[in-house]
Amino acid sequence: MCGIVGISAKKNVSSDIVQCLNHLSYRGYDSAGLSITKDNEIFERKIQGKVTNLENFLNNDPISGNCGIGHTRWATHGEPNTINAHPHTISNVSVVHNGIIENYHDLKAILEKSGVNFISDTDTEIISQLINIELINGKKPLEAFKNTITKLEGAYAIVAIFRGYDDLMIGTKLGSPLLYMKAKNMIILSSDAYSISDYGSSVTYLEDGDIIVTEKSKISLHDYSLNTIQRPSKKIKKRDKDGLNGHDHFMIKEIKEQPDVLSHALSYYLNFSKYKINLDKYNFDFTKINRIIISACGTAYFAGMVAKSWFEDIANIKVDLDIASEFRYKKMFFDNKTLSLFISQSGETADTLAALRHAKENDQKIVSVVNTVESSIAKESDLVLPIFAGQEIGVASTKAFTCQLATLASLVLFLAKKKRHINASQEKALIEELVHIPSQVLDVLKYENDIKKIAKDIHKSSSAIFMGRGATLPLALEGALKLKEISYIHAEGIASGELKHGAIALVDKKLPVIVLAPDDIFYVKNLSNMNEVYSRGGKIILVGKVQNNQLKDLKLTGINIEVNGKLNIPIIMSIPLQLLAYHVAKLRGTDIDQPRNLAKAVTVE
Ligand code: M6R
């Protein structure tokens, strides 16, 4: 996952940039680079692969200067090669960027019409090209930078250096983090406090829309209208070697990685600029398939449950879904038009592997959706669709769940198109839903403080109910699993319509009921079930479309989530449930990453 550094100092900054890139490398990346200004020119070195490749490159062909920027790239737009590596230098400017420029294809089309040639496949290059044009048109760097960022949509942290300005760095952020540190004889900009903690003990975080300008040893911060502003500095923790990156647990670290890993997974399966699904690259014959069997365990099973509704609604393909431990003992009606699909984070879950072998013995074609591509499940499959979540260490599956969904959504769209069940404009609209998911996850993560308050209110409960309908029923089951496995609170997920067929007997003023009601066709029905809980004094937490009158009249707690698409609801709405489980467990002092009796890979039946 990408990392940014920028250093201005009274000495050559090349080796310090490389050191910071090494400290950013824990995030995962596939290329690295730096650029430095000296004698009114920009010098750039970048290379595919590890920072050691960059170090070797610099040993053979060094660059030096007092001001420079560096980047570790985890490919999202365009292959992980040297050309797509950052920085992106276009004659007068060199840029490093984290995040996604969502409107880059529109901006690129405009520039291409006016004769601009693009070198890379990245969304980042549009930033360098736009700033360069402003500079050619006579604008000063700050104005050129500001005029450019006003055109960008998406989430980003950007730092730029300029030809002819040996000591100048300009940066900004929207959605993605950017901070600065005033160290001894040095100013450092970074996307990650942790990676620069060897240089000092406090940093200043930029807020969205802030612009930072550093020139020699001077730092100035500006708001969007270029008024000077101040931001408070914060003490930071020292870098440690445990891989937690300053977080208390892997689970919360992994929850927060989701915008990055989702954009990685989605950009592998989708061509964002052409609004196309990239699954044709697999030499696998999907043409005959008219039925899919899905099998998995735990959270992966709930991903399968979401996928079933997508395959049926969007691709018009019938799906039979089974828990893997049941699958192998059941009559499955295999035939040569059926595809067997297995979902597993670890790729080693014994029941899922046994189910796969059972399908294989029955001459089924096997597709697996896995995180660990070296796993047994992957090795025994005819086609492997990796989910690109990166290593998941916390026992509670979080980022693997949303990346499984992103991967499955891509497969659904691919098959829907192959079966001609969606037309070009429906395909475009569904891809557009997926494109916005990383930045929507980032927005929902901002509810963490509200969720902490809810966690405080419910953490002493002995039981909880999650309820949903349609797209949110699998989430109700997943939310309950997440809560029970790490907090040890008994939790049940139910279909909202089933409430009055039994679970309503549990409702009293101590019982938290988490109602999952997005702005979809079930909203009104969900609300009437919520009212049934309210009338019996239950403690309602509404996640979805929250209206002001509900907050007042029903005195409920709400997390307002504004997505209403078929594909984005399950992905986005799982985030608050993960945060809720985490903060409840934290308040209860459980062993969050390794809850009692559980293992990360369940390799026994
Ligand atoms: O590695 P897998 O995805 O096959 O694992 C399946 C389940 O064991 C797993 O999802 C488990 O339910 C998690 N603890 C859920 O958070």
Coordinates of C-alpha atoms and ligand atoms in Angstrom, one line a residue:
M1 CA 0.0 0.0 0.0
C2 CA 1.4 3.3 -1.1
G3 CA 3.6 5.5 1.1
I4 CA 4.9 9.1 0.6
V5 CA 7.9 10.9 2.0
G6 CA 9.3 14.4 1.2
I7 CA 12.4 15.8 2.8
S8 CA 14.0 19.3 2.8
A9 CA 17.3 19.6 4.6
K10 CA 20.7 21.4 4.7
K11 CA 22.4 18.2 3.4
N12 CA 21.9 15.7 0.7
V13 CA 18.5 14.0 1.3
S14 CA 18.8 11.0 -0.9
S15 CA 19.8 8.4 1.7
D16 CA 17.2 9.8 4.2
I17 CA 14.4 9.4 1.6
V18 CA 15.5 5.8 1.0
Q19 CA 15.6 5.1 4.8
C20 CA 12.0 6.4 5.1
L21 CA 10.9 4.3 2.1
N22 CA 12.4 1.3 3.9
H23 CA 10.3 2.2 6.9
L24 CA 7.2 2.5 4.8
S25 CA 7.7 -0.9 3.2
Y26 CA 5.8 -2.8 5.9
R27 CA 2.7 -1.5 4.1
G28 CA 3.4 -3.7 1.1
Y29 CA 4.4 -2.2 -2.3
D30 CA 5.6 -3.3 -5.7
S31 CA 7.9 -0.4 -6.8
A32 CA 9.8 2.5 -5.3
G33 CA 11.3 5.8 -6.4
L34 CA 12.5 9.2 -5.6
S35 CA 13.2 12.6 -7.2
I36 CA 15.4 15.4 -6.1
T37 CA 15.8 19.0 -7.2
K38 CA 19.4 20.4 -7.7
D39 CA 20.8 23.2 -9.8
N40 CA 17.3 24.1 -11.0
E41 CA 16.8 20.6 -12.5
I42 CA 14.7 17.6 -11.3
F43 CA 16.5 14.2 -11.1
E44 CA 14.4 11.0 -10.8
R45 CA 15.2 7.4 -10.0
K46 CA 12.5 4.7 -9.8
I47 CA 12.3 1.0 -10.2
Q48 CA 10.0 -2.0 -10.0
G49 CA 10.4 -4.2 -7.0
K50 CA 11.9 -3.6 -3.6
V51 CA 13.6 -0.6 -2.1
T52 CA 16.9 -2.6 -2.3
N53 CA 16.5 -2.4 -6.1
L54 CA 16.3 1.3 -5.7
E55 CA 19.3 1.4 -3.4
N56 CA 21.3 -0.6 -6.0
F57 CA 20.2 1.7 -8.7
L58 CA 21.3 4.7 -6.7
N59 CA 24.6 3.1 -5.9
N60 CA 25.3 2.8 -9.6
D61 CA 23.8 6.1 -10.6
P62 CA 23.4 8.4 -7.6
I63 CA 21.4 11.6 -7.4
S64 CA 21.8 14.3 -4.7
G65 CA 20.3 17.5 -3.5
N66 CA 18.7 19.2 -0.5
C67 CA 15.0 18.6 -1.3
G68 CA 13.3 15.5 -2.7
I69 CA 10.3 13.3 -2.6
G70 CA 9.9 9.5 -2.5
H71 CA 7.2 6.9 -2.8
T72 CA 6.5 3.2 -2.4
R73 CA 3.7 2.2 -4.8
W74 CA 1.2 -0.6 -4.4
A75 CA -0.3 -0.7 -7.9
T76 CA -3.9 0.4 -8.3
H77 CA -4.1 2.1 -11.7
G78 CA -1.8 0.4 -14.1
E79 CA 0.7 -2.5 -13.7
P80 CA 3.3 -2.6 -11.0
N81 CA 6.2 -1.6 -13.4
T82 CA 8.9 1.0 -13.5
I83 CA 7.0 3.4 -15.8
N84 CA 4.0 3.4 -13.4
A85 CA 6.2 3.8 -10.3
H86 CA 6.2 7.2 -8.6
P87 CA 7.4 10.0 -8.7
H88 CA 5.8 11.1 -12.0
T89 CA 8.0 13.8 -13.4
I90 CA 6.7 15.9 -16.3
S91 CA 9.4 18.5 -17.3
N92 CA 8.7 21.2 -14.6
V93 CA 7.3 19.2 -11.8
S94 CA 7.6 15.9 -10.0
V95 CA 4.7 14.4 -8.0
V96 CA 4.1 11.6 -5.6
H97 CA 0.5 10.6 -4.7
N98 CA -1.4 8.2 -2.6
G99 CA -5.1 7.5 -3.2
I100 CA -7.3 7.6 -6.3
I101 CA -8.2 10.4 -8.7
E102 CA -11.7 9.2 -9.6
N103 CA -12.2 11.7 -12.5
Y104 CA -8.7 11.1 -14.1
H105 CA -10.1 9.5 -17.2
D106 CA -12.3 12.5 -17.9
L107 CA -9.4 14.9 -17.3
K108 CA -7.0 12.8 -19.3
A109 CA -9.4 12.7 -22.3
I110 CA -9.5 16.5 -22.3
L111 CA -5.7 16.8 -22.2
E112 CA -5.3 14.1 -24.8
K113 CA -7.6 16.0 -27.2
S114 CA -5.4 19.0 -26.8
G115 CA -2.3 16.9 -27.8
V116 CA -0.8 16.0 -24.4
N117 CA 0.9 12.6 -24.4
F118 CA 0.7 10.4 -21.4
I119 CA 3.6 8.2 -20.4
S120 CA 2.1 5.9 -17.7
D121 CA -1.2 4.1 -17.1
T122 CA -1.6 5.8 -13.7
D123 CA -4.2 8.2 -12.4
T124 CA -1.3 10.2 -10.7
E125 CA 0.2 11.4 -14.0
I126 CA -2.8 13.6 -14.6
I127 CA -1.7 15.7 -11.6
S128 CA 1.8 16.2 -13.0
Q129 CA 0.5 17.0 -16.4
L130 CA -2.0 19.5 -15.1
I131 CA 0.6 21.3 -12.8
N132 CA 3.1 21.3 -15.7
I133 CA 0.6 23.0 -18.0
E134 CA -0.2 25.6 -15.4
L135 CA 3.6 26.3 -15.0
I136 CA 4.1 26.5 -18.8
N137 CA 1.2 29.0 -18.8
G138 CA 3.2 31.2 -16.4
K139 CA 1.7 30.4 -13.1
K140 CA 3.9 30.2 -10.0
P141 CA 4.2 26.8 -8.3
L142 CA 1.7 27.4 -5.5
E143 CA -1.0 28.8 -7.9
A144 CA -0.3 26.0 -10.4
F145 CA -0.7 23.4 -7.6
K146 CA -3.8 24.9 -6.2
N147 CA -5.5 25.3 -9.7
T148 CA -4.7 21.7 -10.3
I149 CA -6.2 20.3 -7.1
T150 CA -9.4 22.2 -7.6
K151 CA -9.9 19.9 -10.7
L152 CA -9.4 16.6 -8.9
E153 CA -12.1 14.4 -7.5
G154 CA -11.3 11.4 -5.3
A155 CA -9.1 10.8 -2.3
Y156 CA -5.5 11.8 -2.3
A157 CA -2.3 12.9 -0.5
I158 CA 0.1 14.7 -2.9
V159 CA 3.6 16.2 -2.6
A160 CA 5.3 18.0 -5.5
I161 CA 8.7 19.5 -6.2
F162 CA 9.5 21.9 -9.0
R163 CA 12.1 22.5 -11.6
G164 CA 13.9 25.9 -11.0
Y165 CA 13.0 25.9 -7.2
D166 CA 15.6 23.8 -5.5
D167 CA 14.2 24.1 -2.0
L168 CA 10.5 24.1 -2.6
M169 CA 7.9 21.3 -1.7
I170 CA 4.2 21.7 -1.8
G171 CA 1.7 19.1 -0.6
T172 CA -2.0 18.7 0.2
K173 CA -4.5 16.0 1.2
L174 CA -8.1 15.0 0.9
G175 CA -9.1 11.7 2.4
S176 CA -5.6 10.2 2.5
P177 CA -3.3 11.2 5.4
L178 CA -0.4 13.7 5.1
L179 CA 1.6 15.1 8.0
Y180 CA 4.9 17.0 8.6
M181 CA 7.6 16.9 11.1
K182 CA 10.1 19.6 12.0
A183 CA 13.2 17.6 12.8
K184 CA 16.7 18.7 13.4
N185 CA 17.9 20.7 10.4
M186 CA 15.2 19.0 8.4
I187 CA 11.5 19.1 7.4
I188 CA 9.9 15.8 6.6
L189 CA 6.5 15.3 5.0
S190 CA 5.0 11.8 5.1
S191 CA 1.8 9.8 4.8
D192 CA 2.7 7.8 7.9
A193 CA 4.0 9.2 11.2
Y194 CA 5.4 5.9 12.2
S195 CA 7.8 5.6 9.3
I196 CA 9.5 8.9 10.3
S197 CA 9.5 8.4 14.0
D198 CA 13.3 7.9 14.1
Y199 CA 13.6 11.6 13.3
G200 CA 11.5 13.2 16.0
S201 CA 8.7 12.7 18.5
S202 CA 5.9 14.9 17.2
V203 CA 4.2 15.6 13.9
T204 CA 1.5 17.9 12.6
Y205 CA -1.4 16.3 10.7
L206 CA -2.8 18.2 7.8
E207 CA -6.6 18.5 7.6
D208 CA -8.5 17.8 4.3
G209 CA -7.9 20.7 1.9
D210 CA -4.9 22.1 3.7
I211 CA -1.9 23.0 1.6
I212 CA 1.6 22.9 3.0
V213 CA 4.5 24.8 1.5
T214 CA 8.1 24.2 2.7
E215 CA 11.0 26.4 1.5
K216 CA 14.4 25.9 3.0
S217 CA 13.7 25.7 6.7
K218 CA 10.3 27.6 6.5
I219 CA 7.0 25.8 6.7
S220 CA 3.7 27.5 5.9
L221 CA 0.2 26.0 6.0
H222 CA -2.7 27.4 4.0
D223 CA -6.4 26.7 3.7
Y224 CA -8.0 26.2 0.4
S225 CA -8.3 30.0 -0.2
L226 CA -4.5 30.3 0.6
N227 CA -5.1 32.0 4.0
T228 CA -2.4 31.0 6.5
I229 CA -3.5 28.6 9.1
Q230 CA -2.1 26.7 12.1
R231 CA -2.6 23.0 13.1
P232 CA -1.6 21.5 16.4
S233 CA 1.3 19.1 16.7
K234 CA 0.9 15.6 18.2
K235 CA 3.3 13.3 20.0
I236 CA 3.9 10.1 18.1
K237 CA 4.9 6.6 19.1
K238 CA 8.3 5.3 18.1
R239 CA 8.5 2.8 15.3
D240 CA 8.5 -0.8 16.6
K241 CA 9.1 -4.1 15.0
D242 CA 5.9 -5.8 15.8
G243 CA 4.1 -4.7 12.6
L244 CA 1.3 -3.0 14.4
N245 CA 2.2 0.4 13.1
G246 CA 1.2 2.1 16.3
H247 CA -2.2 0.4 16.5
D248 CA -3.2 -1.6 19.6
H249 CA -4.3 -4.6 17.6
F250 CA -4.0 -6.1 14.2
M251 CA -7.8 -6.2 13.9
I252 CA -8.1 -2.4 13.9
K253 CA -5.0 -2.0 11.7
E254 CA -6.6 -4.3 9.2
I255 CA -10.0 -2.6 9.4
K256 CA -8.2 0.7 8.6
E257 CA -6.3 -0.8 5.7
Q258 CA -9.6 -1.4 3.8
P259 CA -9.6 1.7 1.6
D260 CA -6.2 0.7 0.3
V261 CA -6.7 -3.0 -0.1
L262 CA -10.1 -2.6 -1.7
S263 CA -8.7 -0.2 -4.3
H264 CA -5.9 -2.8 -5.0
A265 CA -8.4 -5.6 -5.4
L266 CA -10.8 -3.6 -7.5
S267 CA -8.2 -2.2 -9.8
Y268 CA -7.0 -5.7 -10.5
Y269 CA -10.4 -6.8 -11.8
L270 CA -11.6 -3.5 -13.2
N271 CA -10.3 -1.1 -15.8
F272 CA -11.3 2.1 -14.1
S273 CA -10.7 4.3 -17.1
K274 CA -12.5 2.1 -19.7
Y275 CA -15.2 0.9 -17.3
K276 CA -14.4 -2.7 -18.2
I277 CA -14.1 -5.9 -16.2
N278 CA -10.6 -7.4 -16.6
L279 CA -11.5 -11.1 -16.3
D280 CA -11.1 -12.0 -19.9
K281 CA -7.4 -12.4 -19.2
Y282 CA -8.2 -15.8 -17.6
N283 CA -8.3 -18.7 -20.0
F284 CA -11.4 -20.2 -18.4
D285 CA -14.5 -21.2 -20.2
F286 CA -17.5 -19.7 -18.4
T287 CA -19.9 -20.0 -21.4
K288 CA -21.7 -23.2 -20.5
I289 CA -22.4 -22.3 -16.9
N290 CA -26.0 -21.9 -15.8
R291 CA -25.7 -22.7 -12.1
I292 CA -23.1 -22.1 -9.4
I293 CA -22.5 -23.9 -6.2
I294 CA -20.8 -21.8 -3.5
S295 CA -19.3 -23.2 -0.3
A296 CA -17.2 -21.7 2.5
C297 CA -17.1 -21.4 6.3
G298 CA -17.6 -18.5 8.8
T299 CA -17.2 -15.0 7.4
A300 CA -16.3 -16.4 4.0
Y301 CA -19.7 -18.2 4.0
F302 CA -21.4 -14.8 4.6
A303 CA -19.5 -13.4 1.6
G304 CA -20.9 -16.3 -0.3
M305 CA -24.4 -15.4 0.9
V306 CA -24.0 -11.9 -0.5
A307 CA -22.6 -13.2 -3.7
K308 CA -25.5 -15.6 -4.2
S309 CA -28.0 -12.7 -4.2
W310 CA -25.7 -10.8 -6.7
F311 CA -25.3 -13.8 -9.0
E312 CA -29.0 -14.4 -9.0
D313 CA -30.2 -10.7 -9.3
I314 CA -27.5 -9.3 -11.6
A315 CA -26.3 -12.2 -13.6
N316 CA -29.5 -14.3 -13.6
I317 CA -27.5 -17.4 -12.5
K318 CA -29.0 -19.8 -10.0
V319 CA -26.8 -20.4 -6.9
D320 CA -26.9 -23.1 -4.3
L321 CA -25.0 -22.1 -1.2
D322 CA -23.8 -24.4 1.5
I323 CA -21.7 -24.3 4.6
A324 CA -18.6 -26.4 3.7
S325 CA -19.0 -28.8 6.6
E326 CA -22.5 -29.6 5.4
F327 CA -21.7 -29.6 1.6
R328 CA -19.6 -32.7 1.5
Y329 CA -22.3 -34.9 3.1
K330 CA -25.2 -33.6 1.0
K331 CA -26.6 -34.5 -2.4
M332 CA -25.4 -31.6 -4.6
F333 CA -26.8 -32.5 -8.0
F334 CA -23.5 -31.8 -9.8
D335 CA -23.6 -31.5 -13.6
N336 CA -21.4 -30.2 -16.3
K337 CA -23.1 -26.8 -16.5
T338 CA -22.5 -26.2 -12.8
L339 CA -19.5 -24.3 -11.5
S340 CA -18.2 -24.9 -8.0
L341 CA -16.9 -21.9 -6.2
F342 CA -15.0 -21.9 -2.9
I343 CA -14.2 -18.9 -0.8
S344 CA -11.5 -18.9 1.9
Q345 CA -9.1 -16.2 3.3
S346 CA -6.5 -18.7 4.4
G347 CA -7.1 -21.3 1.7
E348 CA -6.4 -24.0 4.2
T349 CA -9.8 -24.4 6.0
A350 CA -10.2 -28.1 6.3
D351 CA -14.0 -28.2 5.7
T352 CA -13.7 -26.0 2.6
L353 CA -10.8 -28.0 1.2
A354 CA -12.8 -31.2 1.7
A355 CA -15.8 -29.7 0.0
L356 CA -13.6 -28.7 -2.9
R357 CA -12.2 -32.2 -3.2
H358 CA -15.7 -33.6 -3.1
A359 CA -16.7 -31.4 -6.0
K360 CA -13.6 -32.3 -7.9
E361 CA -14.3 -36.0 -7.5
N362 CA -17.6 -35.2 -9.1
D363 CA -15.9 -33.7 -12.2
Q364 CA -16.7 -30.1 -11.3
K365 CA -14.7 -27.2 -12.5
I366 CA -13.4 -25.4 -9.5
V367 CA -13.0 -21.6 -9.0
S368 CA -11.6 -20.4 -5.7
V369 CA -11.6 -16.9 -4.2
V370 CA -8.6 -16.8 -1.8
N371 CA -6.3 -14.4 0.0
T372 CA -3.4 -16.8 0.2
V373 CA -2.5 -17.8 -3.3
E374 CA 0.0 -20.4 -2.3
S375 CA -2.6 -22.3 -0.2
S376 CA -3.9 -25.8 -0.8
I377 CA -7.3 -24.5 -1.9
A378 CA -5.7 -22.3 -4.5
K379 CA -3.4 -25.2 -5.7
E380 CA -6.3 -27.5 -6.2
S381 CA -8.5 -25.1 -8.1
D382 CA -8.9 -24.7 -11.9
L383 CA -9.1 -21.0 -11.5
V384 CA -7.9 -18.8 -8.6
L385 CA -9.2 -15.3 -8.1
P386 CA -7.0 -13.6 -5.5
I387 CA -8.6 -11.0 -3.2
F388 CA -5.4 -8.9 -2.6
A389 CA -6.2 -8.2 1.1
G390 CA -2.6 -8.5 2.2
Q391 CA -1.8 -10.7 5.2
E392 CA -4.7 -10.8 7.6
I393 CA -3.4 -11.6 11.1
G394 CA -6.3 -10.8 13.4
V395 CA -8.5 -13.9 13.9
A396 CA -11.6 -11.9 13.1
S397 CA -11.8 -11.6 9.4
T398 CA -12.3 -8.0 8.3
K399 CA -10.4 -6.8 5.2
A400 CA -10.6 -10.3 3.8
F401 CA -14.4 -10.1 3.9
T402 CA -14.7 -6.9 2.0
C403 CA -12.0 -7.9 -0.5
Q404 CA -13.8 -11.2 -1.1
L405 CA -16.9 -9.2 -1.8
A406 CA -15.1 -6.8 -4.2
T407 CA -13.6 -9.8 -6.1
L408 CA -17.0 -11.7 -6.2
A409 CA -18.7 -8.5 -7.4
S410 CA -16.2 -8.3 -10.3
L411 CA -17.0 -12.0 -11.2
V412 CA -20.7 -11.3 -11.0
L413 CA -20.4 -8.4 -13.4
F414 CA -18.2 -10.4 -15.8
L415 CA -20.7 -13.2 -16.0
A416 CA -23.7 -10.9 -16.2
K417 CA -22.1 -9.3 -19.2
K418 CA -21.1 -12.6 -20.8
K419 CA -24.7 -13.8 -20.3
R420 CA -26.0 -10.5 -21.7
H421 CA -28.1 -10.0 -18.7
I422 CA -26.9 -6.4 -18.3
N423 CA -26.5 -3.8 -21.0
A424 CA -23.6 -1.4 -21.4
S425 CA -25.2 1.4 -19.3
Q426 CA -26.1 -1.0 -16.5
E427 CA -22.6 -2.4 -16.5
K428 CA -21.2 1.1 -16.4
A429 CA -23.4 2.1 -13.5
L430 CA -22.5 -1.0 -11.5
I431 CA -18.7 -0.5 -12.2
E432 CA -19.1 3.1 -11.1
E433 CA -20.6 1.8 -7.8
L434 CA -17.4 -0.2 -7.3
V435 CA -15.1 2.6 -8.2
H436 CA -16.3 4.7 -5.4
I437 CA -16.1 2.1 -2.7
P438 CA -12.6 2.8 -1.4
S439 CA -13.4 6.5 -0.7
Q440 CA -16.8 5.6 0.8
V441 CA -15.0 3.2 3.2
L442 CA -12.7 6.0 4.1
D443 CA -15.7 8.2 4.9
V444 CA -17.4 5.5 7.0
L445 CA -14.2 5.0 9.0
K446 CA -14.6 8.5 10.2
Y447 CA -17.6 7.3 12.4
E448 CA -15.1 5.6 14.7
N449 CA -15.6 8.0 17.5
D450 CA -19.5 7.7 17.3
I451 CA -19.1 4.0 17.3
K452 CA -16.8 4.1 20.4
K453 CA -19.7 5.8 22.2
I454 CA -22.2 3.1 21.1
A455 CA -19.6 0.5 22.2
K456 CA -19.4 2.1 25.6
D457 CA -23.2 2.0 26.0
I458 CA -23.6 -1.7 25.1
H459 CA -20.3 -3.3 26.2
K460 CA -21.8 -4.7 29.4
S461 CA -24.7 -6.4 27.6
S462 CA -24.9 -10.1 27.8
S463 CA -26.6 -10.5 24.5
A464 CA -27.2 -8.6 21.2
I465 CA -29.4 -9.0 18.1
F466 CA -28.4 -7.9 14.6
M467 CA -31.3 -7.7 12.1
G468 CA -31.4 -7.1 8.4
R469 CA -33.4 -7.8 5.2
G470 CA -32.3 -8.5 1.6
A471 CA -28.7 -7.3 1.2
T472 CA -28.2 -6.7 4.9
L473 CA -29.3 -10.2 6.1
P474 CA -25.8 -11.7 5.5
L475 CA -24.4 -8.6 7.3
A476 CA -26.6 -9.2 10.3
L477 CA -25.2 -12.7 10.5
E478 CA -21.6 -11.4 10.0
G479 CA -22.0 -8.5 12.5
A480 CA -23.2 -11.0 15.1
L481 CA -20.3 -13.4 14.4
K482 CA -17.8 -10.5 14.6
L483 CA -19.2 -9.4 17.9
K484 CA -19.4 -12.8 19.6
E485 CA -16.0 -14.1 18.4
I486 CA -14.0 -11.3 19.9
S487 CA -16.1 -9.8 22.7
Y488 CA -17.6 -13.1 23.9
I489 CA -21.1 -11.4 24.1
H490 CA -23.8 -13.8 22.8
A491 CA -25.0 -12.3 19.5
E492 CA -27.6 -13.5 17.0
G493 CA -28.2 -12.3 13.5
I494 CA -31.8 -12.6 12.2
A495 CA -33.9 -11.7 9.2
S496 CA -35.9 -8.6 10.3
G497 CA -39.1 -10.3 9.2
E498 CA -38.3 -13.2 11.6
L499 CA -38.3 -11.0 14.7
K500 CA -41.9 -11.6 15.6
H501 CA -41.5 -15.3 15.0
G502 CA -39.4 -15.8 18.1
A503 CA -36.5 -13.4 18.8
I504 CA -38.8 -10.6 19.9
A505 CA -39.3 -12.6 23.2
L506 CA -35.7 -11.6 24.1
V507 CA -36.3 -7.8 23.7
D508 CA -36.1 -5.8 26.9
K509 CA -34.5 -2.5 27.8
K510 CA -31.1 -4.1 28.2
L511 CA -31.0 -5.8 24.8
P512 CA -29.1 -3.9 22.1
V513 CA -30.7 -4.4 18.7
I514 CA -28.6 -3.4 15.7
V515 CA -31.0 -2.7 12.8
L516 CA -29.3 -2.7 9.4
A517 CA -31.6 -0.5 7.2
P518 CA -30.0 1.2 4.2
D519 CA -32.0 3.3 1.8
D520 CA -33.2 0.4 -0.3
I521 CA -36.5 -1.2 -1.2
F522 CA -36.8 -2.8 2.3
Y523 CA -36.3 0.4 4.2
V524 CA -40.0 0.9 5.2
K525 CA -40.3 -2.7 6.2
N526 CA -37.2 -2.6 8.2
L527 CA -38.5 0.5 10.0
S528 CA -41.7 -1.2 11.0
N529 CA -39.6 -4.1 12.5
M530 CA -37.5 -1.5 14.3
N531 CA -40.7 0.0 15.7
E532 CA -41.7 -3.4 17.1
V533 CA -38.4 -3.4 19.1
Y534 CA -39.0 0.2 20.1
S535 CA -42.4 -0.5 21.5
R536 CA -41.0 -3.2 23.7
G537 CA -38.3 -0.9 25.1
G538 CA -35.3 -2.4 23.2
K539 CA -32.1 -0.4 22.8
I540 CA -32.0 0.4 19.0
I541 CA -28.8 1.1 17.1
L542 CA -29.8 2.0 13.5
V543 CA -27.1 1.6 10.9
G544 CA -28.2 2.8 7.5
K545 CA -30.5 5.7 6.6
V546 CA -30.9 7.7 9.8
Q547 CA -33.5 10.5 9.8
N548 CA -33.4 13.3 12.4
N549 CA -37.0 12.6 13.6
Q550 CA -36.0 9.0 14.4
L551 CA -33.1 10.2 16.6
K552 CA -35.5 12.5 18.4
D553 CA -38.7 10.5 18.6
L554 CA -37.3 7.0 19.0
K555 CA -34.2 8.2 21.0
L556 CA -32.2 5.7 19.0
T557 CA -28.5 5.9 18.2
G558 CA -27.7 6.1 14.5
I559 CA -24.8 5.7 12.1
N560 CA -25.9 7.3 8.9
I561 CA -24.6 5.4 5.8
E562 CA -25.6 7.0 2.5
V563 CA -25.1 4.2 0.1
N564 CA -28.0 2.5 -1.7
G565 CA -26.5 0.4 -4.5
K566 CA -26.7 -3.4 -4.9
L567 CA -23.0 -3.8 -4.8
N568 CA -21.9 -1.1 -2.4
I569 CA -24.3 -1.7 0.5
P570 CA -22.8 -5.0 1.8
I571 CA -19.2 -3.7 1.5
I572 CA -19.7 -0.3 3.1
M573 CA -22.2 -1.3 5.8
S574 CA -19.9 -4.0 7.1
I575 CA -17.3 -1.4 8.2
P576 CA -19.3 0.0 11.2
L577 CA -20.1 -3.5 12.4
Q578 CA -16.4 -4.4 12.4
L579 CA -15.6 -1.2 14.3
L580 CA -18.4 -1.9 16.8
A581 CA -17.2 -5.4 17.5
Y582 CA -13.7 -4.2 17.9
H583 CA -14.5 -1.4 20.4
V584 CA -16.9 -3.5 22.4
A585 CA -14.2 -6.2 22.8
K586 CA -11.6 -3.6 23.6
L587 CA -13.7 -2.2 26.5
R588 CA -14.2 -5.8 27.7
G589 CA -10.5 -6.4 27.7
T590 CA -10.6 -9.6 25.6
D591 CA -7.7 -11.0 23.6
I592 CA -8.9 -9.4 20.4
D593 CA -6.4 -10.7 17.9
Q594 CA -6.4 -14.2 19.3
P595 CA -9.8 -14.8 20.9
R596 CA -10.1 -17.8 23.2
N597 CA -10.6 -21.2 21.5
L598 CA -10.2 -19.8 18.0
A599 CA -7.5 -20.1 15.3
K600 CA -6.8 -18.1 12.2
A601 CA -6.8 -21.1 9.9
V602 CA -9.1 -23.9 11.0
T603 CA -7.2 -26.8 9.5
V604 CA -9.2 -29.5 11.3
E605 CA -12.7 -30.7 10.6
Ligands
M6R1 O1 -9.7 -18.9 6.1 P1 -11.2 -19.0 5.8 O2 -11.8 -17.8 5.2 O3 -11.5 -20.2 5.1 O4 -11.8 -19.1 7.3 C1 -13.2 -19.3 7.4 C2 -13.6 -19.0 8.9 O5 -12.9 -19.9 9.7 C3 -13.3 -17.6 9.3 O6 -14.0 -16.7 8.4 C4 -13.8 -17.4 10.7 O7 -15.2 -17.5 10.8 C5 -13.3 -16.0 11.2 N1 -12.9 -16.1 12.6 C6 -14.4 -15.0 11.2 O8 -14.0 -13.7 11.6

